[in-house]
mmCIF file of C-alpha atoms in Angstrom:
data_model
loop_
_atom_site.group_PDB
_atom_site.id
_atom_site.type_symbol
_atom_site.label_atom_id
_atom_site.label_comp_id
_atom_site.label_asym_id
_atom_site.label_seq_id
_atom_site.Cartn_x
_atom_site.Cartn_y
_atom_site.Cartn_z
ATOM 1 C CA UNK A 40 0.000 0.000 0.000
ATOM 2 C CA UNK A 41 2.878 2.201 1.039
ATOM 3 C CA UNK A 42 4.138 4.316 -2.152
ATOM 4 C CA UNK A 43 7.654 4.095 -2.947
ATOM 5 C CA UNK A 44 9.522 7.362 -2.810
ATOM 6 C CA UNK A 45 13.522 5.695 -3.542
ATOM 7 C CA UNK A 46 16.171 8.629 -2.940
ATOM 8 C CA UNK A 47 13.269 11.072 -1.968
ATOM 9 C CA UNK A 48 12.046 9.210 1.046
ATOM 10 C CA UNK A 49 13.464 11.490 3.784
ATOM 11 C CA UNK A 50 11.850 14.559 1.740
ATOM 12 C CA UNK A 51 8.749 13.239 1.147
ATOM 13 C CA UNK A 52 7.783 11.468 4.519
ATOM 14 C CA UNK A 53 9.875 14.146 6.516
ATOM 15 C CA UNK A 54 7.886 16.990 4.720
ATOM 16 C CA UNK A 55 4.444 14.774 5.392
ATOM 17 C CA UNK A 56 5.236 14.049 8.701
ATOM 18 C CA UNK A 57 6.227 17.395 10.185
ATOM 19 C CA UNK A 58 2.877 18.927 8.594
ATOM 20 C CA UNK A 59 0.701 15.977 10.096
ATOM 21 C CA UNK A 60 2.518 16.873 13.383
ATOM 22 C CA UNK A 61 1.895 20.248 12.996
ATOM 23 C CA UNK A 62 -1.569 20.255 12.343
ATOM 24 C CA UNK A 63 -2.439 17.504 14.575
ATOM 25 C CA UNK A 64 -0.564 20.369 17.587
ATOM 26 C CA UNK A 65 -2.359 22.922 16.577
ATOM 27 C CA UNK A 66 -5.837 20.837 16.575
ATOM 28 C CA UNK A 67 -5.155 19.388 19.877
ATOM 29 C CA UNK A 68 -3.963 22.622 21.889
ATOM 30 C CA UNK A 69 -7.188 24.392 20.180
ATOM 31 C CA UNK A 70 -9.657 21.546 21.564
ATOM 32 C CA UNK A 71 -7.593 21.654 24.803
ATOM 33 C CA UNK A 72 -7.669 25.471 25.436
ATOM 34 C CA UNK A 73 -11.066 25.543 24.364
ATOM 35 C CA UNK A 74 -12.328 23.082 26.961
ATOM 36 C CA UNK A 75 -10.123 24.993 29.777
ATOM 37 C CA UNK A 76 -11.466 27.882 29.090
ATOM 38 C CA UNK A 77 -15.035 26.736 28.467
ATOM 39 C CA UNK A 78 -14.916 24.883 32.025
ATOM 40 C CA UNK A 79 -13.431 27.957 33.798
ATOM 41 C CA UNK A 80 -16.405 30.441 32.721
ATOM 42 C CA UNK A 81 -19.131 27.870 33.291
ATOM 43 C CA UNK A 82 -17.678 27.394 36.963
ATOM 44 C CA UNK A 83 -16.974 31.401 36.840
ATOM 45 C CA UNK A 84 -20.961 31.687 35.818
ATOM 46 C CA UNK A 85 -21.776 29.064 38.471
ATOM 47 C CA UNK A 86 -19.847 30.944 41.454
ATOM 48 C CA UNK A 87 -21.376 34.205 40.775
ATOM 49 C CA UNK A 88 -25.271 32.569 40.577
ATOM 50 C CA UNK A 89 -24.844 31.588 43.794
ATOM 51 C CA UNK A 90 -22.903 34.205 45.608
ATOM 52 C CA UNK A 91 -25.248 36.417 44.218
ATOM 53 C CA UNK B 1130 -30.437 41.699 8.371
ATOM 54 C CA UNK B 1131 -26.967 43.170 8.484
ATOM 55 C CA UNK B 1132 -23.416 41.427 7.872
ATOM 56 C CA UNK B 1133 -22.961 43.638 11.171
ATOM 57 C CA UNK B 1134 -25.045 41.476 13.887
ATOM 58 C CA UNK B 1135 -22.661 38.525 13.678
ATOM 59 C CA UNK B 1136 -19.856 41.083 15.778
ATOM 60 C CA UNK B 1137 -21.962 41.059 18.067
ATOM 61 C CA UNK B 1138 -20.549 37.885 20.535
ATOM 62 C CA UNK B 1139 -24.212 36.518 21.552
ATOM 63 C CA UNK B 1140 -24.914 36.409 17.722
ATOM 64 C CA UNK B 1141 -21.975 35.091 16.769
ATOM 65 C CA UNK B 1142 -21.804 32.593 19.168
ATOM 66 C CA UNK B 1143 -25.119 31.053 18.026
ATOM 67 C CA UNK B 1144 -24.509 31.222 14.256
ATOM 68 C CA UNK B 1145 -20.832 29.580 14.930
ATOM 69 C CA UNK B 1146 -22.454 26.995 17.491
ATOM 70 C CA UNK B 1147 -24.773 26.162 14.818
ATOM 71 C CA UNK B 1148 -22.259 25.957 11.656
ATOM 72 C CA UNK B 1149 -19.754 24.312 13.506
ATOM 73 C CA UNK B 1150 -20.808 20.452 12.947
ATOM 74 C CA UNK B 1151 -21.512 21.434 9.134
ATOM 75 C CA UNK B 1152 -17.860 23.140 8.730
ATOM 76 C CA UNK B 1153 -16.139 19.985 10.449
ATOM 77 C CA UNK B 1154 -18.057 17.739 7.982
ATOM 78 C CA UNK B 1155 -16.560 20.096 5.290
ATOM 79 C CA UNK B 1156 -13.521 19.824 6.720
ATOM 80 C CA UNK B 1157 -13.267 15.981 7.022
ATOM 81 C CA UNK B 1158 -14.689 15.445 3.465
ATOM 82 C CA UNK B 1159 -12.126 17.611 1.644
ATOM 83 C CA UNK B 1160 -9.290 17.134 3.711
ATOM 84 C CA UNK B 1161 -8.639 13.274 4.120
ATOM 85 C CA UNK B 1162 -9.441 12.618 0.376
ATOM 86 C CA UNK B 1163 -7.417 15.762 -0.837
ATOM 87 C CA UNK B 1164 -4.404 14.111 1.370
ATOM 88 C CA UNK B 1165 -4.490 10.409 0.702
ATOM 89 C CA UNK B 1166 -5.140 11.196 -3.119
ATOM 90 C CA UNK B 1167 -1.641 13.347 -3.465
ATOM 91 C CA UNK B 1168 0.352 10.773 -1.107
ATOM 92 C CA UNK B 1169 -0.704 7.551 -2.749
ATOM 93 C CA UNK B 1170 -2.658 7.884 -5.700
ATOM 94 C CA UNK B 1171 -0.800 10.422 -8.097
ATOM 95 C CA UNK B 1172 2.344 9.510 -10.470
ATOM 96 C CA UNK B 1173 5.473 10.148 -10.411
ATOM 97 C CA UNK B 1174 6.673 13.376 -12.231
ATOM 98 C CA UNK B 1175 9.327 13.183 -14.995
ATOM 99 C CA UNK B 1176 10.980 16.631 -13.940
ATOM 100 C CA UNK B 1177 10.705 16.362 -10.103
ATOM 101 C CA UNK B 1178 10.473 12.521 -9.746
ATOM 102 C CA UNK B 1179 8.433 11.316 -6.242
ATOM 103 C CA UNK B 1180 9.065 15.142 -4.786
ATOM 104 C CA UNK B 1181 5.738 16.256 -6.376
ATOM 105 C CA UNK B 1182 4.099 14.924 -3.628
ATOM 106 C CA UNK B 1183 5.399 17.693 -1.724
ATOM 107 C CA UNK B 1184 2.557 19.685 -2.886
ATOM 108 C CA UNK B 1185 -0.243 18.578 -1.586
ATOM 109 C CA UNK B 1186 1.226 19.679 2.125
ATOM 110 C CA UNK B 1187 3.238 22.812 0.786
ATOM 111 C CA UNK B 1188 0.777 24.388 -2.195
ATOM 112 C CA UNK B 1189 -1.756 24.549 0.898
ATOM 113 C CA UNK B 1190 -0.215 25.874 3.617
ATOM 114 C CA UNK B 1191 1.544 28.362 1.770
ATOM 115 C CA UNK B 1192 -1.327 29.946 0.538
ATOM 116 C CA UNK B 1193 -3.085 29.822 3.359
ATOM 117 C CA UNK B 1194 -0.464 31.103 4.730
ATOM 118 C CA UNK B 1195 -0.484 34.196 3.149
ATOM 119 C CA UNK B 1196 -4.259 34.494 2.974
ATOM 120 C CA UNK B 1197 -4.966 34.026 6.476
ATOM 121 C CA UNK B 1198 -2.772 37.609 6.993
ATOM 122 C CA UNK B 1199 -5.201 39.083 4.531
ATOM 123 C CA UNK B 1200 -7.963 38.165 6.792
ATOM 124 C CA UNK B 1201 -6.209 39.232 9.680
ATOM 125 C CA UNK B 1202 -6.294 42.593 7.774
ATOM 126 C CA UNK B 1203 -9.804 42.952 6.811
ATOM 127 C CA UNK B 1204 -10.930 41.761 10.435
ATOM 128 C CA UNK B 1205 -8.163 44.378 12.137
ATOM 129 C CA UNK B 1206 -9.520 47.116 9.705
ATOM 130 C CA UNK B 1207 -12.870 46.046 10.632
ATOM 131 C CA UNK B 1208 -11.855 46.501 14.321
ATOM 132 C CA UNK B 1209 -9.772 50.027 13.667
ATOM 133 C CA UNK B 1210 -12.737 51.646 11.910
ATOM 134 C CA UNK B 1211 -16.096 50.526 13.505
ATOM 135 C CA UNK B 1212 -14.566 48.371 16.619
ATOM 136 C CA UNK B 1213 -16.290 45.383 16.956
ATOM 137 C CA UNK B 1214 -14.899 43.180 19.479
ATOM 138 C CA UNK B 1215 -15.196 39.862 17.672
ATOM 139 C CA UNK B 1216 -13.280 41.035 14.394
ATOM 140 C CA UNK B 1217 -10.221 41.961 16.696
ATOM 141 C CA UNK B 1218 -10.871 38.593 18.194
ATOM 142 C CA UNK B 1219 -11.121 36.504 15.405
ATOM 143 C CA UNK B 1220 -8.100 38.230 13.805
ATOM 144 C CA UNK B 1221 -6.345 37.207 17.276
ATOM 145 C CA UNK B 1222 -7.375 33.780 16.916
ATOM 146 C CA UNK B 1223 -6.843 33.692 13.258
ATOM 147 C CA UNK B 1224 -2.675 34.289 13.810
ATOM 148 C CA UNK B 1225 -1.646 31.183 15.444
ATOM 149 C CA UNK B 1226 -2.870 28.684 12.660
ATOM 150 C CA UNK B 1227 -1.139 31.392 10.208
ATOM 151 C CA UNK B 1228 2.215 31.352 12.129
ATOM 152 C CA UNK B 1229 2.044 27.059 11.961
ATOM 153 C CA UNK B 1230 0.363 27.336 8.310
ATOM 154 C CA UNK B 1231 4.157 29.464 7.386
ATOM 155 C CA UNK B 1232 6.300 26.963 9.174
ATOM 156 C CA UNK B 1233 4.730 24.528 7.686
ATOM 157 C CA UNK B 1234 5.506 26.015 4.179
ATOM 158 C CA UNK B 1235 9.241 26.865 5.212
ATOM 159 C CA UNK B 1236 10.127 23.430 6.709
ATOM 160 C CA UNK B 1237 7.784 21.076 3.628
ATOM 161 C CA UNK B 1238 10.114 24.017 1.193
ATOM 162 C CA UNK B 1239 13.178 23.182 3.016
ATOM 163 C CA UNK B 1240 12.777 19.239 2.152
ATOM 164 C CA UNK B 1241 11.793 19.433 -0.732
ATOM 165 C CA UNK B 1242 15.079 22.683 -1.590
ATOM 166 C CA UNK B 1243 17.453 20.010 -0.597
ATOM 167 C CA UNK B 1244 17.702 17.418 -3.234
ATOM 168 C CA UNK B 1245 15.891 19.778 -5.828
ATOM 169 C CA UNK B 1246 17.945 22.855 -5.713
ATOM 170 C CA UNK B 1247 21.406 21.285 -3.319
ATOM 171 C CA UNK B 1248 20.289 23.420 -0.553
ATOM 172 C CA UNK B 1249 17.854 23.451 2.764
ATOM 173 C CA UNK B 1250 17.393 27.184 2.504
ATOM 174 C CA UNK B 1251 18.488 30.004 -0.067
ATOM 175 C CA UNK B 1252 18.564 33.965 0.682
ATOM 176 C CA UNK B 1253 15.812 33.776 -2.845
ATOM 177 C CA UNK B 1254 13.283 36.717 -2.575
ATOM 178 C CA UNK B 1255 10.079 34.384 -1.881
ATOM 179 C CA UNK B 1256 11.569 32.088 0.919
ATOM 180 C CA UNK B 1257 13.044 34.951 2.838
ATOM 181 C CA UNK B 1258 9.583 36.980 2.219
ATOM 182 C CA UNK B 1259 8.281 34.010 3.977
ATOM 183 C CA UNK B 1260 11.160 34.143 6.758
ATOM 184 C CA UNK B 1261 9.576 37.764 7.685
ATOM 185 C CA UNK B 1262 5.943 36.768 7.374
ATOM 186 C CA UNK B 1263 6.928 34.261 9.717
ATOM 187 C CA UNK B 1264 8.464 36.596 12.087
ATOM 188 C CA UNK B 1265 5.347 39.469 11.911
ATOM 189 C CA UNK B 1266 3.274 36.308 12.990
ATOM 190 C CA UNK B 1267 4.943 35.964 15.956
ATOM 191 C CA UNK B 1268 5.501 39.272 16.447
ATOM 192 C CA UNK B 1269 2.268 39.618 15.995
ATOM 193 C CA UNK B 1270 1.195 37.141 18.482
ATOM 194 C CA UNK B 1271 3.753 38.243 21.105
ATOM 195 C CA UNK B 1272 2.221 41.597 20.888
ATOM 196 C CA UNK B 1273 -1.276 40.350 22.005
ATOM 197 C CA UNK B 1274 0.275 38.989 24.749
ATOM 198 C CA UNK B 1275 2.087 41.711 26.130
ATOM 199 C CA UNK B 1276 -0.468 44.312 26.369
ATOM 200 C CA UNK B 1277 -3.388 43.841 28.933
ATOM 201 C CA UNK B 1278 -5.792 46.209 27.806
ATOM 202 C CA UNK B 1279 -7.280 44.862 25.040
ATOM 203 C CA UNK B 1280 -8.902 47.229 23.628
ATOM 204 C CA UNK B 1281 -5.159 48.495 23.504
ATOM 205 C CA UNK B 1282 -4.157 45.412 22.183
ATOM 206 C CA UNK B 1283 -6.112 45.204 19.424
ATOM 207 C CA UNK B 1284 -5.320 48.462 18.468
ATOM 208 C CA UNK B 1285 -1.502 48.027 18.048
ATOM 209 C CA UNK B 1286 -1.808 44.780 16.827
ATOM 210 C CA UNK B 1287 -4.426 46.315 14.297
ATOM 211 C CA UNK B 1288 -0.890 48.768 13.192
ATOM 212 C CA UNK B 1289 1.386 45.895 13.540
ATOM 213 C CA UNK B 1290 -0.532 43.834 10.756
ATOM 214 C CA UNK B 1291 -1.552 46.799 8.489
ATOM 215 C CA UNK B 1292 2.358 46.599 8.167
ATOM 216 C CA UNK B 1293 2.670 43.063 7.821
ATOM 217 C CA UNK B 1294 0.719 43.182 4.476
ATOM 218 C CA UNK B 1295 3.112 44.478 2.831
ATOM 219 C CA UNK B 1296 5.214 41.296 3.404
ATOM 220 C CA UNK B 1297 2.627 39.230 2.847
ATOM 221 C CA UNK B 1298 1.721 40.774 -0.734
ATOM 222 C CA UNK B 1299 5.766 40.502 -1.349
ATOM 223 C CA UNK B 1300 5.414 36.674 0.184
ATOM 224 C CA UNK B 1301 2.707 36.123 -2.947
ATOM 225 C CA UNK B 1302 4.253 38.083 -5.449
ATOM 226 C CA UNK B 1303 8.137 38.155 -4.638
ATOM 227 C CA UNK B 1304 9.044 35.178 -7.440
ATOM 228 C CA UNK B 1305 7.557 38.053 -9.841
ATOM 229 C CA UNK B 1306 9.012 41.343 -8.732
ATOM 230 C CA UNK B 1307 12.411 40.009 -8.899
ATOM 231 C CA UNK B 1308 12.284 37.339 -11.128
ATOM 232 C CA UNK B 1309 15.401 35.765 -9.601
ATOM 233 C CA UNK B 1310 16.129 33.366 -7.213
ATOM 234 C CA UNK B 1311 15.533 29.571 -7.075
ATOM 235 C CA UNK B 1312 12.030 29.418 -6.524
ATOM 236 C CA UNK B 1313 9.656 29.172 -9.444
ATOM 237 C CA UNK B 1314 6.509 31.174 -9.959
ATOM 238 C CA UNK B 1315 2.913 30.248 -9.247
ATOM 239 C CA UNK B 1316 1.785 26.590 -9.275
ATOM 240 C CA UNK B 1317 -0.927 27.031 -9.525
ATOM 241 C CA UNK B 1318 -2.668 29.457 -12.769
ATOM 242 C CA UNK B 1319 -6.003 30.284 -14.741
ATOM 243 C CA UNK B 1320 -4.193 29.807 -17.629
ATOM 244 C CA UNK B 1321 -4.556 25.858 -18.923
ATOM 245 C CA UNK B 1322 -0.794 26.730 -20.714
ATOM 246 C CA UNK B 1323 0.911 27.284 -17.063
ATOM 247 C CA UNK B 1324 -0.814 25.400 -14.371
ATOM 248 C CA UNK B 1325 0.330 21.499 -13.815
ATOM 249 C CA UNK B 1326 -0.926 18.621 -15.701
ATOM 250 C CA UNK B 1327 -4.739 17.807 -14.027
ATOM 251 C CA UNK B 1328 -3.722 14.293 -12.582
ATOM 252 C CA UNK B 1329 -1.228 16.844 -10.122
ATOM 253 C CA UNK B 1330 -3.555 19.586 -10.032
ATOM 254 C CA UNK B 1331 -6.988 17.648 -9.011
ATOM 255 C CA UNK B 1332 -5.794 16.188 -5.916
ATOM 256 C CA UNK B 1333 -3.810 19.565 -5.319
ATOM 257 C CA UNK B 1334 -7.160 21.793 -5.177
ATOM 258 C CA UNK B 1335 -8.840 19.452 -3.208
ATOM 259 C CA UNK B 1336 -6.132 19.181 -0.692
ATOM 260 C CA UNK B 1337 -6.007 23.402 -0.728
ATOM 261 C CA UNK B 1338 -9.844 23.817 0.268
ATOM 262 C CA UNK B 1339 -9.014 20.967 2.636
ATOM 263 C CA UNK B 1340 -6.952 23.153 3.973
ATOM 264 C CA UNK B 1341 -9.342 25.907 3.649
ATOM 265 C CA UNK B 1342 -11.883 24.542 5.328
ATOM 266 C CA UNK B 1343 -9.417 23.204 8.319
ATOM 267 C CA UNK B 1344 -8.381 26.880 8.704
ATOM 268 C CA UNK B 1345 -11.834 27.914 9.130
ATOM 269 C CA UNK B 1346 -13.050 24.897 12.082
ATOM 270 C CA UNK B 1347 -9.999 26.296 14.032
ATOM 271 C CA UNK B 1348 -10.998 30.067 13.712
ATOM 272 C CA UNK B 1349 -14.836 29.468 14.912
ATOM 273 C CA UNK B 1350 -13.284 27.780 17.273
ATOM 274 C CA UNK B 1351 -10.864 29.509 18.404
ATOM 275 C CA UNK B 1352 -12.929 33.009 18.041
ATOM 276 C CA UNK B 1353 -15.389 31.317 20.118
ATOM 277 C CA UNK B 1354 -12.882 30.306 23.069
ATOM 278 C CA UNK B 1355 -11.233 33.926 23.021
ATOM 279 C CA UNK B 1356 -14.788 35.210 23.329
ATOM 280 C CA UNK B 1357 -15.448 32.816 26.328
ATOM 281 C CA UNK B 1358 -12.034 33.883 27.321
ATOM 282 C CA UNK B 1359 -12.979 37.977 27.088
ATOM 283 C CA UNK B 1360 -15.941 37.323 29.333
ATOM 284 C CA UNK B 1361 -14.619 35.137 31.729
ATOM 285 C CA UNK B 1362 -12.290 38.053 33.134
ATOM 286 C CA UNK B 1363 -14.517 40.481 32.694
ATOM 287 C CA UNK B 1364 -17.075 38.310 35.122
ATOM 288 C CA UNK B 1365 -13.261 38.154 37.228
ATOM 289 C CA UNK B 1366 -13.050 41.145 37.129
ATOM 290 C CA UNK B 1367 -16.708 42.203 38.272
ATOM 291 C CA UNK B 1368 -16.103 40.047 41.435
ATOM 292 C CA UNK B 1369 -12.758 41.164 42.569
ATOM 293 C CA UNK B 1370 -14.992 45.148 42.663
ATOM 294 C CA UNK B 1371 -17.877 43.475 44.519
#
């Protein structure tokens, strides 16, 4: 299944990789920061109905 | 109904709540099949051998690379001239997946430089434009960071990327104004003469709005969480004065 790439390997999966692993970064600390940040207000919101 | 009721966050919120399933969809059907068509299923070239599959990362996130600076324009103009919030804070959220979009484009550029051109990197007029877009990204991001008004903020970051245009114009069109240098000119082209064979350039467009549409998931998203994130210290700040 695997292509093959001969003397352009190390371009070709080094290229891939390194934009798979950047994308798949930026993905995850979006969904992670979004969730922090999501949790903090709700428990912000939640504090406040309650104090008053 | 105005264009102008989405700045406003409630609005916006809703609308982006709502498209946000529909986008991911978009996403998921353009990207994977735009990607596993250019890695396995296209030829080999005769000038450029296997390296053509370089493209399908590069090609993308090179131009969105430059384009998502041109939004960050319109939304900081947007946010200069009739200051609503959520264009300064999608143009905030919008610079991160630029800055990875550019590295992306330098580091797939610098693989594929070395066995094409003998070299990793070249002083040539488009990869160094793209060496100083890089740079005005992070500037740009470092910026938001360091101010804590943000109103402030998105003022001088609103300067800061007025100025960055003009490297990100020179980023597009640099292999033209000079007409030197290693890199060659655009891949992609209207006219049927230029542009690549359509067994390279099929797969290639598909991968770009895969990109396209992966570039807009992450901004409602990440719009959305700097919204959450504007209100959440305002409500902060609202108890520490009580």
């Amino acid at each position: 299944m695997m292509p093959e790439f001969g003397k352009y390997t190390v371009t070709i999966l080094g290229s891939w990789g390194a934009t798979l692993a950047l994308l798949a970064g930026l993905i995850l600390v979006t969904l992670m920061r979004g969730a922090k940040v999501k949790r903090a207000l709700k428990a912000q919101e939640e504090r406040m109905k309650t104090d008053g | 109904m105005s264009i102008w009721e989405y700045a406003n966050p409630v609005k916006f919120m809703q609308t982006s709540g709502w498209l946000l399933p529909w986008v991911v969809g978009a996403t998921v059907l353009t990207l994977v099949p735009g990607l596993v068509w250019g890695f396995f299923f296209t030829p080999v070239a005769a000038e450029f051998g296997a390296t053509v599959k370089v493209i399908y990362v590069h090609v993308p996130a090179a131009t969105l690379a430059i384009n998502i600076w041109v939004m960050m324009l319109v939304a900081s103009l947007i946010w200069l001239i009739r200051r609503h919030h959520v264009s300064a804070l999608a143009a905030k959220a919008a610079a991160p997946i630029g800055m990875v979009m550019t590295l992306i484009a330098l580091i797939t550029g610098a693989f594929w430089g070395q066995p094409m051109w003998g070299t990793w990197w070249e002083w040539d007029p488009r990869l160094t434009s793209f060496l100083i877009l890089f740079l005005f990204y992070l500037g740009y991001m470092a910026l938001w960071e360091a101010i804590e008004n943000p109103d402030t903020a998105a003022d001088l970051t609103g300067v800061l990327c007025l100025v960055g245009s003009v490297f990100a114009v020179l980023s597009r069109y640099a292999a033209i104004f000079w007409n030197q240098g290693l890199h060659q000119g655009s891949t992609l082209s209207l006219d049927k003469e230029q542009h690549i064979a359509d067994v390279y350039w099929q797969p290639l467009v598909l991968s770009i709005g895969g990109f396209g549409m992966l570039f807009v998931t992450l901004l409602l998203l990440r719009t959305r969480t700097e919204i959450r994130s504007r209100r959440l210290k305002a409500l902060e700040q609202r108890e520490r004065m009580a």
